[in-house]
Short mmCIF file of C-alpha atoms and ligand atoms in Angstrom, two decimals:
data_model
loop_
_atom_site.label_atom_id
_atom_site.label_comp_id
_atom_site.label_asym_id
_atom_site.label_seq_id
_atom_site.Cartn_x
_atom_site.Cartn_y
_atom_site.Cartn_z
CA MET A 217 -79.82 20.68 64.47
CA ALA A 218 -77.18 21.82 67.12
CA LYS A 219 -73.99 23.36 65.71
CA ILE A 220 -71.14 21.60 67.27
CA ILE A 221 -67.41 21.95 66.77
CA LEU A 222 -64.79 19.23 67.23
CA THR A 223 -61.13 19.63 66.33
CA GLY A 224 -57.78 18.96 67.95
CA ASP A 225 -54.07 18.60 67.78
CA ARG A 226 -51.56 15.75 68.40
CA PRO A 227 -49.45 16.27 71.48
CA THR A 228 -46.24 15.49 69.66
CA GLY A 229 -44.82 18.85 70.38
CA ARG A 230 -45.60 22.40 71.41
CA LEU A 231 -48.03 24.10 68.85
CA HIS A 232 -46.46 26.39 66.11
CA VAL A 233 -47.59 29.15 63.96
CA GLY A 234 -48.80 26.61 61.22
CA HIS A 235 -51.38 25.38 63.84
CA TYR A 236 -52.23 28.84 64.67
CA VAL A 237 -53.12 30.04 61.23
CA GLY A 238 -54.34 26.72 60.11
CA SER A 239 -56.88 26.18 62.91
CA LEU A 240 -56.32 27.58 66.44
CA LYS A 241 -56.99 31.32 65.58
CA ARG A 242 -60.21 30.31 63.89
CA ARG A 243 -61.28 28.21 66.68
CA VAL A 244 -61.05 31.16 69.06
CA GLU A 245 -62.89 33.39 66.74
CA LEU A 246 -65.59 30.71 66.42
CA GLN A 247 -65.70 30.13 70.04
CA ASN A 248 -66.23 33.85 70.69
CA SER A 249 -68.82 34.31 67.98
CA GLY A 250 -71.30 32.66 70.06
CA LYS A 251 -72.69 30.81 67.08
CA PHE A 252 -71.92 27.29 68.23
CA ASP A 253 -73.81 25.24 70.68
CA LYS A 254 -70.83 23.26 71.69
CA ILE A 255 -67.10 23.25 71.03
CA PHE A 256 -64.95 20.27 71.70
CA ILE A 257 -61.10 20.64 71.56
CA MET A 258 -59.24 17.35 71.69
CA ILE A 259 -55.61 16.64 72.57
CA ALA A 260 -55.21 13.52 70.38
CA ASP A 261 -52.70 11.57 72.42
CA ALA A 262 -54.19 8.17 71.40
CA GLN A 263 -53.58 9.20 67.75
CA ALA A 264 -50.05 10.55 68.57
CA LEU A 265 -49.21 7.04 70.00
CA THR A 266 -49.89 5.42 66.69
CA ASP A 267 -46.52 6.58 65.34
CA ASN A 268 -44.73 7.20 68.75
CA ALA A 269 -45.62 3.80 70.36
CA ASP A 270 -42.10 3.56 71.67
CA ASN A 271 -41.98 7.06 73.12
CA PRO A 272 -44.92 7.61 75.46
CA GLU A 273 -43.01 9.90 77.61
CA LYS A 274 -42.77 12.49 74.67
CA ILE A 275 -46.68 12.25 74.49
CA ARG A 276 -47.04 12.69 78.22
CA GLN A 277 -44.87 15.66 78.47
CA ASN A 278 -46.57 17.46 75.66
CA ILE A 279 -50.15 17.23 76.81
CA ILE A 280 -49.51 20.16 79.14
CA GLU A 281 -47.65 22.17 76.46
CA VAL A 282 -50.68 21.90 74.02
CA ALA A 283 -53.01 22.74 76.76
CA LEU A 284 -50.74 25.83 77.70
CA ASP A 285 -50.88 26.70 73.86
CA TYR A 286 -54.58 26.42 73.86
CA LEU A 287 -55.27 28.80 76.83
CA SER A 288 -52.68 31.30 75.74
CA CYS A 289 -54.33 31.54 72.35
CA GLY A 290 -57.68 32.34 73.97
CA LEU A 291 -59.52 29.09 74.17
CA ASP A 292 -61.72 29.43 77.25
CA PRO A 293 -62.78 26.33 79.39
CA ALA A 294 -65.88 28.29 80.14
CA LYS A 295 -66.83 28.28 76.34
CA SER A 296 -65.02 25.13 74.86
CA THR A 297 -64.49 21.65 76.42
CA MET A 298 -60.82 20.78 76.22
CA PHE A 299 -60.12 17.08 76.75
CA VAL A 300 -57.82 14.30 76.38
CA GLN A 301 -58.53 11.67 73.79
CA SER A 302 -57.24 8.58 75.50
CA GLN A 303 -59.51 9.19 78.57
CA ILE A 304 -62.51 8.50 76.41
CA ALA A 305 -62.64 4.74 76.13
CA GLU A 306 -65.88 5.01 74.04
CA LEU A 307 -63.99 6.30 70.99
CA CYS A 308 -62.05 2.98 70.77
CA GLU A 309 -65.30 1.09 70.59
CA LEU A 310 -66.61 3.38 67.97
CA SER A 311 -63.49 2.90 65.86
CA PHE A 312 -63.66 -0.84 66.32
CA TYR A 313 -67.19 -0.92 64.64
CA TYR A 314 -66.35 1.66 62.01
CA MET A 315 -63.45 -0.66 60.86
CA ASN A 316 -66.06 -2.99 59.34
CA LEU A 317 -67.26 -0.16 57.13
CA VAL A 318 -63.81 0.68 55.48
CA THR A 319 -61.60 -1.39 53.11
CA VAL A 320 -57.92 -1.54 53.28
CA SER A 321 -57.61 -0.26 49.69
CA ARG A 322 -59.75 2.72 50.68
CA LEU A 323 -57.19 3.55 53.47
CA GLN A 324 -54.29 2.90 51.13
CA ARG A 325 -55.62 5.83 48.88
CA ASN A 326 -55.72 8.42 51.59
CA PRO A 327 -53.11 10.89 50.32
CA THR A 328 -52.29 12.41 53.67
CA VAL A 329 -51.83 8.93 55.26
CA LYS A 330 -49.56 8.16 52.14
CA SER A 331 -47.29 11.03 52.46
CA GLU A 332 -47.25 10.58 56.27
CA ILE A 333 -46.00 6.84 55.77
CA GLN A 334 -43.31 8.15 53.52
CA MET A 335 -42.32 10.82 55.93
CA ARG A 336 -42.01 8.48 58.71
CA ASN A 337 -40.21 5.70 56.71
CA PHE A 338 -42.94 3.45 57.49
CA GLU A 339 -42.99 2.06 53.87
CA ALA A 340 -41.61 -1.36 54.86
CA SER A 341 -43.89 -1.89 58.00
CA ILE A 342 -46.66 0.35 58.95
CA PRO A 343 -48.06 -0.05 62.49
CA VAL A 344 -51.73 -1.08 62.07
CA GLY A 345 -52.84 1.63 64.38
CA PHE A 346 -51.19 4.40 62.35
CA PHE A 347 -52.75 2.94 59.03
CA THR A 348 -56.18 3.01 60.56
CA TYR A 349 -56.01 6.45 62.33
CA PRO A 350 -58.41 8.06 59.85
CA ILE A 351 -61.16 5.64 61.12
CA SER A 352 -60.32 6.57 64.73
CA GLN A 353 -60.55 10.24 63.57
CA ALA A 354 -64.02 9.46 62.24
CA ALA A 355 -64.82 8.09 65.63
CA ASP A 356 -63.62 11.26 67.39
CA ILE A 357 -65.69 13.61 65.02
CA THR A 358 -68.92 11.55 65.13
CA ALA A 359 -68.73 10.71 68.88
CA PHE A 360 -69.28 14.46 69.60
CA ARG A 361 -71.97 14.73 66.79
CA ALA A 362 -69.71 17.48 65.28
CA THR A 363 -71.16 19.47 62.39
CA THR A 364 -68.13 21.69 61.72
CA VAL A 365 -64.48 20.71 61.79
CA PRO A 366 -61.96 23.56 61.57
CA VAL A 367 -58.56 22.35 60.39
CA GLY A 368 -55.87 22.68 57.94
CA GLU A 369 -55.87 21.50 54.38
CA ASP A 370 -53.99 18.35 55.21
CA GLN A 371 -57.02 17.06 57.03
CA LEU A 372 -59.43 17.10 53.96
CA PRO A 373 -58.79 13.47 53.22
CA MET A 374 -59.61 12.61 56.81
CA LEU A 375 -62.92 14.64 56.59
CA GLU A 376 -63.73 12.86 53.34
CA GLN A 377 -63.14 9.54 54.90
CA THR A 378 -65.38 10.47 58.02
CA ARG A 379 -68.21 11.51 55.66
CA GLU A 380 -68.04 8.29 53.88
CA ILE A 381 -68.01 6.16 57.15
CA VAL A 382 -71.20 8.21 58.33
CA ARG A 383 -72.97 7.62 54.93
CA LYS A 384 -72.13 3.98 55.06
CA PHE A 385 -73.09 3.58 58.73
CA ASN A 386 -76.42 5.35 58.23
CA ALA A 387 -77.25 3.38 55.12
CA VAL A 388 -76.57 0.07 56.83
CA TYR A 389 -77.95 0.63 60.38
CA GLY A 390 -80.24 3.68 59.85
CA GLU A 391 -79.91 7.44 60.34
CA THR A 392 -77.76 7.62 63.41
CA LEU A 393 -74.48 9.74 62.83
CA ILE A 394 -74.10 13.39 61.73
CA GLU A 395 -72.00 14.05 58.45
CA PRO A 396 -69.43 16.78 59.41
CA ASP A 397 -68.27 19.76 57.14
CA ILE A 398 -64.66 20.71 57.06
CA LEU A 399 -63.98 24.49 57.56
CA LEU A 400 -60.73 25.44 56.02
CA PRO A 401 -58.93 28.73 56.41
CA GLU A 402 -60.08 31.41 54.08
CA ASN A 403 -56.68 32.89 53.56
CA GLN A 404 -54.99 30.62 50.94
CA ALA A 405 -51.47 31.10 52.78
CA CYS A 406 -53.00 29.46 55.88
CA LEU A 407 -54.30 26.23 54.26
CA ARG A 408 -50.80 24.67 54.78
CA LEU A 409 -48.11 26.97 56.13
CA PRO A 410 -44.63 26.04 54.86
CA GLY A 411 -41.78 25.41 57.16
CA ILE A 412 -38.97 28.01 57.79
CA ASP A 413 -36.71 25.59 55.71
CA GLY A 414 -39.16 26.17 52.64
CA LYS A 415 -40.71 22.59 53.09
CA ALA A 416 -44.12 22.15 51.99
CA LYS A 417 -45.54 21.98 55.69
CA MET A 418 -44.51 23.42 58.95
CA SER A 419 -44.65 20.29 61.14
CA LYS A 420 -43.54 19.33 64.53
CA SER A 421 -42.11 16.15 63.12
CA LEU A 422 -40.06 17.97 60.58
CA ASN A 423 -38.29 20.40 63.07
CA ASN A 424 -38.92 23.56 60.76
CA CYS A 425 -41.22 25.35 63.19
CA ILE A 426 -41.70 28.77 64.80
CA TYR A 427 -43.49 27.73 68.06
CA LEU A 428 -46.04 29.87 69.66
CA SER A 429 -43.95 29.71 72.93
CA ASP A 430 -40.59 30.71 71.25
CA THR A 431 -38.94 33.56 72.84
CA GLU A 432 -38.67 36.97 71.03
CA GLU A 433 -35.09 36.25 70.34
CA GLU A 434 -35.68 32.65 69.05
CA VAL A 435 -38.65 33.98 66.68
CA ARG A 436 -36.21 36.70 65.51
CA LYS A 437 -33.34 34.19 64.78
CA LYS A 438 -35.52 31.78 62.85
CA ILE A 439 -37.03 34.56 60.65
CA MET A 440 -33.78 36.06 59.90
CA SER A 441 -32.32 32.51 58.87
CA MET A 442 -35.44 31.82 56.80
CA PHE A 443 -35.20 30.02 53.42
CA THR A 444 -36.12 32.58 50.80
CA ASP A 445 -35.72 32.71 46.85
CA PRO A 446 -32.38 30.90 46.30
CA ASN A 447 -31.78 32.74 43.08
CA HIS A 448 -32.12 36.03 44.74
CA LEU A 449 -28.33 36.47 45.67
CA ARG A 450 -27.73 40.21 45.20
CA VAL A 451 -30.19 43.04 46.41
CA GLU A 452 -30.46 44.20 42.81
CA ASP A 453 -31.39 40.82 41.35
CA PRO A 454 -35.20 40.17 40.54
CA GLY A 455 -36.70 37.94 43.28
CA CYS A 456 -39.42 35.44 43.27
CA VAL A 457 -42.58 35.62 45.72
CA ASP A 458 -44.35 32.59 44.74
CA GLY A 459 -43.39 29.69 46.89
CA ASN A 460 -41.18 32.06 48.85
CA PRO A 461 -42.01 31.40 52.63
CA VAL A 462 -41.14 34.93 53.75
CA PHE A 463 -43.90 36.24 51.49
CA ILE A 464 -46.20 33.37 52.28
CA TYR A 465 -45.93 34.34 55.98
CA LEU A 466 -46.58 38.01 55.19
CA ASP A 467 -49.60 36.73 53.33
CA ALA A 468 -50.64 34.87 56.32
CA PHE A 469 -49.83 37.37 59.00
CA SER A 470 -49.55 41.01 57.97
CA ARG A 471 -52.08 43.53 57.80
CA GLU A 472 -52.26 46.66 55.87
CA GLU A 473 -52.04 49.06 58.67
CA GLN A 474 -48.72 47.46 59.69
CA PHE A 475 -47.07 49.00 56.63
CA ALA A 476 -47.53 52.57 57.99
CA GLU A 477 -46.18 51.53 61.10
CA TYR A 478 -43.09 49.28 60.19
CA LEU A 479 -42.50 49.88 56.39
CA PRO A 480 -43.86 53.23 55.44
CA ASP A 481 -42.11 53.24 52.03
CA TYR A 482 -44.85 50.78 50.98
CA GLN A 483 -48.64 51.05 51.13
CA ASN A 484 -49.35 47.27 51.08
CA LEU A 485 -48.12 43.77 50.54
CA ASP A 486 -48.67 43.94 46.68
CA GLU A 487 -46.36 47.02 46.44
CA LEU A 488 -43.66 45.20 48.44
CA LYS A 489 -44.06 42.06 46.38
CA GLU A 490 -43.70 44.19 43.17
CA HIS A 491 -40.42 45.66 44.27
CA TYR A 492 -39.01 42.25 45.24
CA LYS A 493 -39.90 40.96 41.78
CA ARG A 494 -38.42 43.96 39.99
CA GLY A 495 -35.17 43.65 41.92
CA GLY A 496 -33.65 46.19 44.34
CA LEU A 497 -35.22 44.90 47.49
CA GLY A 498 -33.10 42.96 49.97
CA ASP A 499 -34.14 39.79 51.94
CA VAL A 500 -33.08 41.32 55.16
CA LYS A 501 -35.47 44.27 54.84
CA VAL A 502 -38.44 42.02 54.24
CA LYS A 503 -37.49 39.69 57.02
CA LYS A 504 -37.16 42.50 59.54
CA PHE A 505 -40.69 43.63 58.66
CA LEU A 506 -41.95 40.04 58.90
CA ASN A 507 -40.33 39.85 62.39
CA ALA A 508 -42.19 43.13 63.43
CA VAL A 509 -45.49 41.52 62.21
CA MET A 510 -45.11 38.17 63.91
CA GLN A 511 -43.75 39.61 67.26
CA GLU A 512 -46.80 41.81 67.45
CA GLU A 513 -49.19 38.64 66.80
CA LEU A 514 -47.01 36.40 69.19
CA ALA A 515 -46.17 38.83 72.16
CA PRO A 516 -49.60 38.71 73.87
CA ILE A 517 -49.92 34.83 73.41
CA ARG A 518 -46.45 34.53 75.08
CA ALA A 519 -47.47 36.92 77.82
CA ARG A 520 -50.68 34.83 78.58
CA ARG A 521 -48.62 31.63 78.57
CA LYS A 522 -46.56 32.95 81.35
CA GLU A 523 -49.69 33.50 83.43
CA PHE A 524 -51.06 30.07 82.93
CA GLU A 525 -47.76 28.35 83.61
CA LYS A 526 -47.89 29.59 87.23
CA ASP A 527 -50.75 27.25 88.00
CA ILE A 528 -50.14 23.90 86.27
CA PRO A 529 -52.40 21.82 88.65
CA GLU A 530 -55.32 24.08 87.56
CA VAL A 531 -54.67 23.32 83.85
CA TYR A 532 -54.61 19.50 84.69
CA ARG A 533 -57.95 20.05 86.60
CA MET A 534 -59.34 21.79 83.59
CA LEU A 535 -58.35 18.87 81.30
CA LYS A 536 -59.84 16.25 83.65
CA LYS A 537 -63.10 18.25 83.84
CA GLY A 538 -63.28 18.52 80.14
CA SER A 539 -62.65 14.77 79.73
CA ASP A 540 -65.26 13.89 82.21
CA GLU A 541 -67.79 16.09 80.29
CA ALA A 542 -66.62 14.66 76.77
CA ARG A 543 -66.94 11.08 78.07
CA GLU A 544 -70.66 11.58 78.88
CA VAL A 545 -71.55 12.85 75.35
CA ALA A 546 -69.33 10.01 73.77
CA ALA A 547 -71.07 7.54 75.84
CA GLN A 548 -74.64 8.75 74.60
CA THR A 549 -73.49 8.46 71.11
CA LEU A 550 -72.26 5.10 71.57
CA ARG A 551 -75.51 4.03 73.10
CA ASP A 552 -77.15 5.30 70.01
CA VAL A 553 -74.64 3.27 67.88
CA ARG A 554 -75.04 0.13 69.80
CA ALA A 555 -78.95 0.48 69.33
CA ALA A 556 -78.62 1.17 65.61
CA MET A 557 -76.38 -1.97 65.23
CA LYS A 558 -78.70 -3.98 67.47
CA ILE A 559 -76.00 -4.98 69.87
CA ASN A 560 -77.93 -3.54 72.79
CA TYR A 561 -79.36 -7.10 73.57
CA PHE A 562 -80.16 -6.56 77.19
CA GLU A 563 -81.83 -3.31 76.81
CA ASP A 564 -84.09 -4.64 73.91
CA GLU A 565 -87.16 -5.83 75.40
CA GLU A 566 -88.70 -6.61 71.92
CA LEU A 567 -85.91 -8.91 71.29
CA ILE A 568 -86.25 -10.93 74.43
CA ARG A 569 -90.00 -11.05 74.01
CA MET A 570 -89.62 -12.43 70.46
CA GLN A 571 -86.95 -14.96 71.38
CA SER A 572 -89.10 -16.19 74.13
CA GLU A 573 -92.09 -16.69 71.83
CA HIS A 574 -89.92 -18.49 69.45
CA PHE A 575 -88.79 -20.94 72.04
CA GLY A 576 -92.29 -21.28 73.04
CA GLY A 577 -91.70 -19.60 76.55
P1 LIG B 1125 -47.30 16.10 63.41
O1 LIG B 1125 -46.27 16.27 62.64
O2 LIG B 1125 -47.10 15.36 64.74
O3 LIG B 1125 -48.50 15.41 62.64
P2 LIG B 1125 -48.46 18.53 62.95
O4 LIG B 1125 -47.45 19.74 63.06
O5 LIG B 1125 -48.75 18.04 61.65
O6 LIG B 1125 -47.88 17.39 63.87
P3 LIG B 1125 -51.16 18.01 63.86
O7 LIG B 1125 -51.32 17.93 65.44
O8 LIG B 1125 -51.02 16.85 63.15
O9 LIG B 1125 -49.82 18.85 63.86
O10 LIG B 1125 -52.34 19.19 63.38
C1 LIG B 1125 -53.11 19.86 64.03
C2 LIG B 1125 -53.81 20.75 63.38
O11 LIG B 1125 -53.12 21.91 62.85
C3 LIG B 1125 -54.58 20.18 61.98
O12 LIG B 1125 -55.83 20.97 61.95
C4 LIG B 1125 -53.83 20.57 61.02
O13 LIG B 1125 -54.59 20.71 59.85
C5 LIG B 1125 -53.25 22.02 61.32
N1 LIG B 1125 -51.93 22.11 60.86
C6 LIG B 1125 -50.83 21.48 61.15
N2 LIG B 1125 -49.82 22.00 60.40
C7 LIG B 1125 -50.21 22.91 59.73
C8 LIG B 1125 -49.58 23.83 58.80
N3 LIG B 1125 -48.22 23.74 58.40
N4 LIG B 1125 -50.42 24.83 58.17
C9 LIG B 1125 -51.78 24.86 58.38
N5 LIG B 1125 -52.28 23.88 59.29
C10 LIG B 1125 -51.47 23.03 59.81
MG1 LIG B 1126 -50.06 16.12 61.42
#
C-alpha cells in the first residue's frame, strides 16, 4: 500500500511555534526522508470559515501567510503538494455522504470540539458547519487515501472519528477507504505547546503565540515577558518546572550542545531544572537562554521567508498547481465512493441491463 501523508492548518493567522513543534517540523523531516509516496499539505480555509463565516477577509489574507510559513520551514513544492481546501469541491460531496454515518451525539462527545465550542462562546448557538467539521476533516483525510497524519495532540479525537467513519463506510458499502494512523510528536512537550501566557495551548485564536515570522526583537520581548512559576518571586525561592512554560519550551527546543555554547555552567537541561527547583536561579537567566535557543531555530526560517516574500505571484501559482493536482486525486476517490455507494447510475451498465429486463425491454 502506498504511504501517503495528509495534514494541514487553518489560515486563521500566521503559523506559530506550536504548529512548528507539533507538526510542521516533523512534516519537513518526513518529506525529506523519502519514505512517503505522496505528501499533501492542505490550507484548510473552508474549515476556518466554519467559525469565521463573518470574516472571510481574514481567511483570504492568511492563505499567503500560511503558504509563506510552509515554504520558509522547508516544505518543498517539488516533494509536497500544497493546496487550498476550498478549491477541491469533491471534499464537500464526500462530507455530505459521510454525514449519514455519524450521529449527533457522537459529534457532541468529541472533546476537542467541546472545548473549542466553549472557547468561542458557541454554547448558545453553534454553527452547523462548525459542529460537523470533524466529518469534513474525515473527507479531507480519506480523499487523499492518507495512511499517516502528523498532527498535534488536539487532533487525536478527529483521527478517531475519521477511523470510525472509514470503518463504518467500508462495512456498509464494501472496502473502499483507507484507515489513517495519527503520528504524534515523540517529544512530550511538543504534543500541545502552551501559550506564552501559560494557557494550555498556544493558539492563534488565543493571542498567546510566538509566530515563526516574528522579528528577533518581538521574539525576545515575548520570551522575556513569559509566564513562569507565579510563586517564584525571589531568585533564592525554590521554583517549579512542571507546567512552567519556559521549561516546557526548553524541553521542546533546546539541545544539549547548546548549554556549552550559551550556558556553560550547566551540562544539560536536567541540571538547570534541578537548580531552579532548589532555588537560587532567576527567571531572567533561564529566559535569556531560551531566547538564544529559539533565535537559533527561528533565524534561518525568518531569512528564508524574506526570500519567498520577494515573489508572491509565484507562491500563488504554486498553490494553484497544488490545488489542481489535489483535485484530480480527490476526484478519483469520489468516483470510487460513488461506485461503492451505487450512485454511479449512468456508468453502471449492469444496472441499466437489469432494469431493462425488469421492464421487459
Ligand atoms: P485555531 O485557533 O484557528 O484553531 P490553531 O493555532 O489551533 O488555530 P490549527 O490550524 O487548528 O492551529 O492547527 C494546525 C496544526 O498544528 C494541527 O496539527 C494542530 O494539532 C497543531 N497545533 C496547533 N497548536 C498547537 C500547539 N499549541 N502545540 C502543538 N501542536 C499544535
Ligand atoms: Mg485549532
